[in-house]
């Protein structure tokens, strides 16, 4: 048994779940691990999150945002117990019915699920803002550097600097308006369907600990330009229309921000997926790169992105089978 296992056992001993049966759950791209706990008598379940502080994980952001979301009537997991010092959380088990899984089983539910997820964003963006660090233009531009460093090949540092400065200017001009909570990883494999609940509470929220104060379009981009599944173009367009209509935002400005944020997000994802393969031995993420590339190339056609479009095209290799093979090896 590992030290983390014993620390987790000590944590559970302080709760009513000390005798529960423990079974591993699928993790994510972070250093966090999860276990499902099942009470042998009642059959009730909960989830244990193991977020090692020595690996850079910090549960305080998760608990802060989870409690805020629950206070807004949204379905984030309730916090049942916590050990901040050692990085353990006991949280409500929202089940396994991920949007991606439900849609794969029943394609007719695709539109209703995306409508529900869009409605969550409308409700969240109408709620009072918690205190969060801003996700501003300079930070967003700098976060894209990873694409040049990990996905690009031998990119001149001066080129990267020129890109970041130009992209920051574009972001400042287009990504404007009131700030809202952006979860930053809002997509079909982080959303759970809870049909027994009502309204926006039918969408279970999982991955929000990196939340910041940012633009309204960011999470909609994350939802509709999904790196992990093909969202039909019709669904994307209808959900943008739905959000604009329900929120009352300026449509031309919102659509421009949506496109620019899509390029920012997809460039960063290219770099992150390349790094996960090259530096952390997780080549499975390389398989997702062609879809991300298609989102990126489509976004670069917007006139607002003309100052950086050629820099991206000249320094980001197309995801040919040969290039993807290099990333895997």
CSV table of C-alpha atoms in Angstrom, one decimal:
chain,number,residue,atom,x,y,z
A,1,UNK,CA,0.0,0.0,0.0
A,2,UNK,CA,1.2,3.5,-0.8
A,3,UNK,CA,1.6,6.4,1.7
A,4,UNK,CA,-1.2,8.2,0.0
A,5,UNK,CA,-3.5,5.1,0.5
A,6,UNK,CA,-2.7,5.1,4.2
A,7,UNK,CA,-3.2,8.9,4.5
A,8,UNK,CA,-6.6,8.5,2.7
A,9,UNK,CA,-7.5,5.7,5.1
A,10,UNK,CA,-6.7,8.0,8.1
A,11,UNK,CA,-8.8,10.7,6.6
A,12,UNK,CA,-11.8,8.4,6.0
A,13,UNK,CA,-11.5,7.2,9.6
A,14,UNK,CA,-12.6,10.6,10.7
A,15,UNK,CA,-15.8,10.3,8.7
A,16,UNK,CA,-18.8,7.9,8.6
A,17,UNK,CA,-17.2,6.2,5.5
A,18,UNK,CA,-14.3,4.5,7.2
A,19,UNK,CA,-15.7,1.0,6.5
A,20,UNK,CA,-16.8,1.7,2.9
A,21,UNK,CA,-15.7,-0.4,0.0
A,22,UNK,CA,-13.2,1.5,-2.1
A,23,UNK,CA,-12.9,1.2,-5.9
A,24,UNK,CA,-10.9,3.3,-8.3
A,25,UNK,CA,-12.5,5.7,-10.7
A,26,UNK,CA,-11.1,7.0,-14.0
A,27,UNK,CA,-8.9,10.0,-13.5
A,28,UNK,CA,-8.2,13.0,-15.8
A,29,UNK,CA,-5.2,14.8,-17.2
A,30,UNK,CA,-4.2,16.1,-13.8
A,31,UNK,CA,-2.4,14.6,-10.8
A,32,UNK,CA,-5.7,13.9,-9.0
A,33,UNK,CA,-7.0,10.4,-8.4
A,34,UNK,CA,-10.5,9.3,-7.5
A,35,UNK,CA,-12.2,6.4,-5.7
A,36,UNK,CA,-15.9,5.6,-5.3
A,37,UNK,CA,-16.9,4.6,-1.8
A,38,UNK,CA,-19.8,2.3,-1.3
A,39,UNK,CA,-21.5,1.8,2.1
A,40,UNK,CA,-21.8,-2.0,2.4
A,41,UNK,CA,-25.0,-1.6,4.5
A,42,UNK,CA,-27.0,1.1,2.8
A,43,UNK,CA,-25.5,1.0,-0.7
A,44,UNK,CA,-25.0,4.7,-0.7
A,45,UNK,CA,-21.9,6.1,-2.5
A,46,UNK,CA,-19.5,9.0,-2.3
A,47,UNK,CA,-16.3,10.0,-4.1
A,48,UNK,CA,-12.9,10.4,-2.6
A,49,UNK,CA,-10.7,12.9,-4.3
A,50,UNK,CA,-6.9,12.5,-3.8
A,51,UNK,CA,-5.1,15.7,-4.8
A,52,UNK,CA,-1.5,15.5,-3.7
A,53,UNK,CA,-0.1,18.9,-2.6
A,54,UNK,CA,3.4,17.8,-3.4
A,55,UNK,CA,2.4,17.5,-7.0
A,56,UNK,CA,1.0,21.0,-7.2
A,57,UNK,CA,-2.6,20.1,-6.4
A,58,UNK,CA,-4.7,22.3,-4.1
A,59,UNK,CA,-8.2,21.4,-3.1
A,60,UNK,CA,-9.1,24.8,-1.7
A,61,UNK,CA,-10.1,26.2,-5.1
A,62,UNK,CA,-12.4,23.2,-5.7
A,63,UNK,CA,-14.2,23.6,-2.4
A,64,UNK,CA,-14.6,27.3,-2.9
A,65,UNK,CA,-16.1,27.0,-6.3
A,66,UNK,CA,-18.2,23.9,-5.5
A,67,UNK,CA,-19.8,25.7,-2.6
A,68,UNK,CA,-20.5,28.8,-4.7
A,69,UNK,CA,-22.1,26.8,-7.5
A,70,UNK,CA,-24.3,24.8,-5.0
A,71,UNK,CA,-25.4,28.2,-3.5
A,72,UNK,CA,-26.6,29.2,-7.0
A,73,UNK,CA,-28.8,26.1,-7.3
A,74,UNK,CA,-26.4,24.3,-9.6
A,75,UNK,CA,-25.3,20.7,-9.3
A,76,UNK,CA,-21.7,20.7,-8.2
A,77,UNK,CA,-20.8,17.9,-5.8
A,78,UNK,CA,-21.5,18.8,-2.2
A,79,UNK,CA,-18.5,18.7,0.1
A,80,UNK,CA,-18.9,16.0,2.7
A,81,UNK,CA,-15.5,16.2,4.4
A,82,UNK,CA,-12.1,17.7,3.7
A,83,UNK,CA,-8.4,17.4,4.6
A,84,UNK,CA,-6.8,20.5,3.1
A,85,UNK,CA,-3.3,19.7,4.6
A,86,UNK,CA,-3.0,16.3,2.9
A,87,UNK,CA,-5.2,17.0,-0.2
A,88,UNK,CA,-8.2,14.8,0.4
A,89,UNK,CA,-11.9,15.5,-0.3
A,90,UNK,CA,-15.0,13.5,0.3
A,91,UNK,CA,-17.7,14.7,-2.1
A,92,UNK,CA,-21.1,13.8,-3.3
A,93,UNK,CA,-21.3,11.1,-6.0
A,94,UNK,CA,-23.2,12.5,-9.0
A,95,UNK,CA,-23.0,9.2,-10.9
A,96,UNK,CA,-21.5,8.1,-14.2
A,97,UNK,CA,-23.9,9.5,-16.8
A,98,UNK,CA,-21.5,11.8,-18.6
A,99,UNK,CA,-23.0,13.7,-21.5
A,100,UNK,CA,-20.6,12.1,-23.9
A,101,UNK,CA,-21.7,8.6,-22.8
A,102,UNK,CA,-25.4,9.4,-22.8
A,103,UNK,CA,-25.3,10.9,-26.3
A,104,UNK,CA,-23.4,7.9,-27.6
A,105,UNK,CA,-26.1,5.7,-26.3
A,106,UNK,CA,-29.0,7.8,-27.5
A,107,UNK,CA,-28.3,10.4,-30.2
A,108,UNK,CA,-31.8,11.9,-29.8
A,109,UNK,CA,-30.7,13.4,-26.5
A,110,UNK,CA,-27.8,15.4,-28.0
A,111,UNK,CA,-29.8,18.6,-28.6
A,112,UNK,CA,-31.7,18.5,-25.2
A,113,UNK,CA,-28.4,18.0,-23.3
A,114,UNK,CA,-26.6,20.8,-25.1
A,115,UNK,CA,-29.6,23.0,-24.5
A,116,UNK,CA,-29.4,22.2,-20.8
A,117,UNK,CA,-25.7,22.9,-20.6
A,118,UNK,CA,-26.2,26.2,-22.4
A,119,UNK,CA,-29.0,27.2,-20.0
A,120,UNK,CA,-26.6,26.5,-17.1
A,121,UNK,CA,-24.2,29.1,-18.5
A,122,UNK,CA,-27.0,31.6,-18.9
A,123,UNK,CA,-28.0,31.1,-15.2
A,124,UNK,CA,-24.4,31.1,-14.0
A,125,UNK,CA,-23.6,34.3,-15.8
A,126,UNK,CA,-26.6,36.0,-14.3
A,127,UNK,CA,-25.5,35.1,-10.8
A,128,UNK,CA,-23.5,37.4,-8.5
A,129,UNK,CA,-19.8,37.0,-9.1
A,130,UNK,CA,-17.5,35.3,-6.5
A,131,UNK,CA,-14.1,36.7,-5.9
A,132,UNK,CA,-11.8,35.3,-8.6
A,133,UNK,CA,-8.6,36.1,-10.3
A,134,UNK,CA,-9.2,37.6,-13.8
A,135,UNK,CA,-8.6,35.7,-17.0
A,136,UNK,CA,-7.3,38.7,-18.8
A,137,UNK,CA,-5.8,39.4,-22.3
A,138,UNK,CA,-2.1,39.2,-21.3
A,139,UNK,CA,-2.5,36.0,-19.4
A,140,UNK,CA,-4.6,34.4,-22.2
A,141,UNK,CA,-2.0,35.4,-24.8
A,142,UNK,CA,0.9,34.1,-22.7
A,143,UNK,CA,-0.9,30.8,-22.1
A,144,UNK,CA,-0.7,30.1,-25.8
A,145,UNK,CA,3.1,30.1,-25.8
A,146,UNK,CA,2.9,26.4,-25.0
A,147,UNK,CA,1.6,25.7,-28.5
A,148,UNK,CA,4.8,27.1,-30.0
A,149,UNK,CA,7.1,25.5,-27.5
A,150,UNK,CA,5.6,21.9,-27.5
A,151,UNK,CA,3.5,21.6,-30.7
A,152,UNK,CA,5.5,23.9,-32.9
A,153,UNK,CA,8.9,23.0,-34.1
A,154,UNK,CA,12.0,25.1,-33.4
A,155,UNK,CA,10.0,28.4,-33.3
A,156,UNK,CA,12.2,31.5,-33.0
A,157,UNK,CA,11.6,33.1,-29.6
A,158,UNK,CA,11.2,36.5,-31.3
A,159,UNK,CA,8.3,35.1,-33.3
A,160,UNK,CA,6.7,33.9,-30.1
A,161,UNK,CA,7.1,37.3,-28.5
A,162,UNK,CA,5.6,39.0,-31.6
A,163,UNK,CA,2.7,36.6,-31.6
A,164,UNK,CA,1.9,37.1,-27.9
A,165,UNK,CA,2.0,40.9,-28.2
A,166,UNK,CA,-0.3,40.9,-31.3
A,167,UNK,CA,-2.7,38.4,-29.8
A,168,UNK,CA,-2.9,40.4,-26.6
A,169,UNK,CA,-4.0,43.4,-28.7
A,170,UNK,CA,-6.6,41.3,-30.5
A,171,UNK,CA,-8.0,40.0,-27.2
A,172,UNK,CA,-8.2,43.5,-25.7
A,173,UNK,CA,-10.2,44.7,-28.7
A,174,UNK,CA,-12.6,41.8,-29.0
A,175,UNK,CA,-12.9,40.1,-25.6
A,176,UNK,CA,-14.7,42.9,-23.8
A,177,UNK,CA,-17.7,43.3,-21.5
A,178,UNK,CA,-18.7,42.2,-18.0
A,179,UNK,CA,-16.8,39.4,-16.3
A,180,UNK,CA,-18.4,36.1,-15.3
A,181,UNK,CA,-17.2,32.9,-13.7
A,182,UNK,CA,-15.6,30.7,-16.4
A,183,UNK,CA,-15.0,27.1,-15.4
A,184,UNK,CA,-12.5,26.7,-18.3
A,185,UNK,CA,-13.1,22.9,-18.9
A,186,UNK,CA,-16.8,22.8,-19.6
A,187,UNK,CA,-17.5,20.0,-22.0
A,188,UNK,CA,-19.3,16.7,-22.5
A,189,UNK,CA,-16.9,14.6,-20.5
A,190,UNK,CA,-17.1,16.9,-17.5
A,191,UNK,CA,-20.9,17.2,-17.4
A,192,UNK,CA,-23.3,14.6,-15.9
A,193,UNK,CA,-26.9,14.2,-16.7
A,194,UNK,CA,-29.2,14.2,-13.6
A,195,UNK,CA,-32.7,13.8,-15.1
A,196,UNK,CA,-34.3,13.4,-11.7
A,197,UNK,CA,-33.4,17.0,-10.8
A,198,UNK,CA,-35.1,20.1,-12.2
A,199,UNK,CA,-34.1,22.9,-14.5
A,200,UNK,CA,-30.4,23.8,-14.5
A,201,UNK,CA,-29.8,21.4,-11.6
A,202,UNK,CA,-30.1,18.5,-14.1
A,203,UNK,CA,-26.5,19.2,-15.3
A,204,UNK,CA,-23.8,17.9,-12.9
A,205,UNK,CA,-20.6,19.9,-12.9
A,206,UNK,CA,-17.2,18.3,-12.2
A,207,UNK,CA,-14.1,20.2,-13.3
A,208,UNK,CA,-14.2,23.8,-12.2
A,209,UNK,CA,-11.3,24.3,-9.8
A,210,UNK,CA,-9.3,26.4,-12.3
A,211,UNK,CA,-12.2,28.9,-12.6
A,212,UNK,CA,-11.4,32.6,-13.2
A,213,UNK,CA,-13.3,35.7,-14.0
A,214,UNK,CA,-13.5,35.9,-17.7
A,215,UNK,CA,-15.7,36.4,-20.8
A,216,UNK,CA,-19.2,35.0,-21.2
A,217,UNK,CA,-18.2,33.1,-24.4
A,218,UNK,CA,-15.3,31.1,-23.0
A,219,UNK,CA,-17.2,28.2,-21.5
A,220,UNK,CA,-19.5,28.1,-24.5
A,221,UNK,CA,-16.5,27.7,-26.7
A,222,UNK,CA,-15.3,24.9,-24.4
A,223,UNK,CA,-18.7,23.2,-24.7
A,224,UNK,CA,-19.2,23.5,-28.5
A,225,UNK,CA,-15.6,23.3,-29.8
A,226,UNK,CA,-15.0,20.1,-27.9
A,227,UNK,CA,-11.6,18.5,-28.3
A,228,UNK,CA,-13.0,15.1,-27.4
A,229,UNK,CA,-16.1,14.7,-29.5
A,230,UNK,CA,-17.5,16.1,-32.8
A,231,UNK,CA,-20.3,18.6,-32.0
A,232,UNK,CA,-22.4,19.0,-35.1
A,233,UNK,CA,-22.2,22.4,-36.7
A,234,UNK,CA,-25.9,22.8,-36.4
A,235,UNK,CA,-25.8,22.2,-32.6
A,236,UNK,CA,-23.0,24.8,-32.3
A,237,UNK,CA,-24.8,27.5,-34.2
A,238,UNK,CA,-28.1,26.8,-32.4
A,239,UNK,CA,-26.5,27.0,-29.0
A,240,UNK,CA,-24.8,30.3,-29.8
A,241,UNK,CA,-28.2,31.6,-30.9
A,242,UNK,CA,-29.8,30.2,-27.8
A,243,UNK,CA,-27.2,31.9,-25.5
A,244,UNK,CA,-27.4,35.2,-27.3
A,245,UNK,CA,-31.3,35.2,-27.1
A,246,UNK,CA,-31.5,34.2,-23.5
A,247,UNK,CA,-28.8,36.4,-22.2
A,248,UNK,CA,-29.5,39.5,-24.3
A,249,UNK,CA,-25.8,40.1,-25.1
A,250,UNK,CA,-24.7,42.1,-28.1
A,251,UNK,CA,-24.7,39.5,-30.9
A,252,UNK,CA,-21.9,40.7,-33.2
A,253,UNK,CA,-19.5,41.4,-30.3
A,254,UNK,CA,-20.3,38.1,-28.7
A,255,UNK,CA,-19.7,36.1,-31.9
A,256,UNK,CA,-16.4,37.9,-32.5
A,257,UNK,CA,-15.3,37.1,-28.9
A,258,UNK,CA,-16.4,33.5,-29.3
A,259,UNK,CA,-14.2,33.0,-32.3
A,260,UNK,CA,-11.1,34.7,-30.9
A,261,UNK,CA,-11.5,32.8,-27.6
A,262,UNK,CA,-11.8,29.6,-29.7
A,263,UNK,CA,-8.5,30.3,-31.3
A,264,UNK,CA,-6.9,31.0,-27.9
A,265,UNK,CA,-8.3,27.9,-26.4
A,266,UNK,CA,-7.5,25.5,-29.3
A,267,UNK,CA,-3.9,26.8,-29.6
A,268,UNK,CA,-3.4,26.2,-25.9
A,269,UNK,CA,-4.9,22.7,-26.2
A,270,UNK,CA,-2.6,21.8,-29.0
A,271,UNK,CA,0.4,22.6,-26.7
A,272,UNK,CA,-1.1,20.9,-23.7
A,273,UNK,CA,-1.8,17.7,-25.6
A,274,UNK,CA,1.6,17.7,-27.2
A,275,UNK,CA,3.2,18.2,-23.7
A,276,UNK,CA,1.1,15.4,-22.2
A,277,UNK,CA,2.6,13.0,-24.8
A,278,UNK,CA,6.1,14.3,-25.0
A,279,UNK,CA,6.7,15.0,-21.3
A,280,UNK,CA,4.3,12.8,-19.4
A,281,UNK,CA,4.0,9.7,-21.5
A,282,UNK,CA,0.3,10.1,-22.3
A,283,UNK,CA,0.2,9.6,-26.1
A,284,UNK,CA,-3.6,9.0,-26.1
A,285,UNK,CA,-4.1,12.8,-26.2
A,286,UNK,CA,-2.4,13.0,-29.6
A,287,UNK,CA,-5.4,11.2,-31.2
A,288,UNK,CA,-7.5,14.3,-30.4
A,289,UNK,CA,-5.2,16.8,-32.1
A,290,UNK,CA,-6.8,16.7,-35.6
A,291,UNK,CA,-10.2,17.8,-34.2
A,292,UNK,CA,-8.5,20.7,-32.3
A,293,UNK,CA,-6.6,21.6,-35.4
A,294,UNK,CA,-9.8,21.9,-37.4
A,295,UNK,CA,-11.4,24.2,-34.8
A,296,UNK,CA,-8.3,26.3,-34.9
A,297,UNK,CA,-8.0,26.7,-38.7
A,298,UNK,CA,-11.7,27.5,-39.0
A,299,UNK,CA,-11.3,30.2,-36.4
A,300,UNK,CA,-8.3,31.8,-38.0
A,301,UNK,CA,-10.5,32.8,-41.0
A,302,UNK,CA,-12.1,35.6,-38.9
A,303,UNK,CA,-10.9,39.1,-40.0
A,304,UNK,CA,-10.1,40.1,-36.4
A,305,UNK,CA,-7.3,37.4,-36.3
A,306,UNK,CA,-5.5,38.5,-39.5
A,307,UNK,CA,-2.6,40.0,-37.5
A,308,UNK,CA,-1.6,36.5,-36.1
A,309,UNK,CA,-3.1,34.1,-38.6
A,310,UNK,CA,0.0,33.8,-40.8
A,311,UNK,CA,2.3,33.4,-37.7
A,312,UNK,CA,0.2,30.4,-36.6
A,313,UNK,CA,0.0,28.8,-40.0
A,314,UNK,CA,3.7,29.2,-40.6
A,315,UNK,CA,4.8,27.8,-37.3
A,316,UNK,CA,2.1,25.1,-36.4
A,317,UNK,CA,2.6,21.9,-38.4
A,318,UNK,CA,-0.5,20.3,-39.8
A,319,UNK,CA,-1.4,17.1,-37.9
A,320,UNK,CA,-0.3,14.7,-40.6
A,321,UNK,CA,0.1,11.0,-39.6
A,322,UNK,CA,3.9,11.4,-39.7
A,323,UNK,CA,3.9,14.4,-37.4
A,324,UNK,CA,1.4,12.9,-34.9
A,325,UNK,CA,3.7,9.8,-34.9
A,326,UNK,CA,6.6,12.0,-33.9
A,327,UNK,CA,4.6,13.4,-31.0
A,328,UNK,CA,3.7,10.0,-29.8
A,329,UNK,CA,7.3,8.7,-29.8
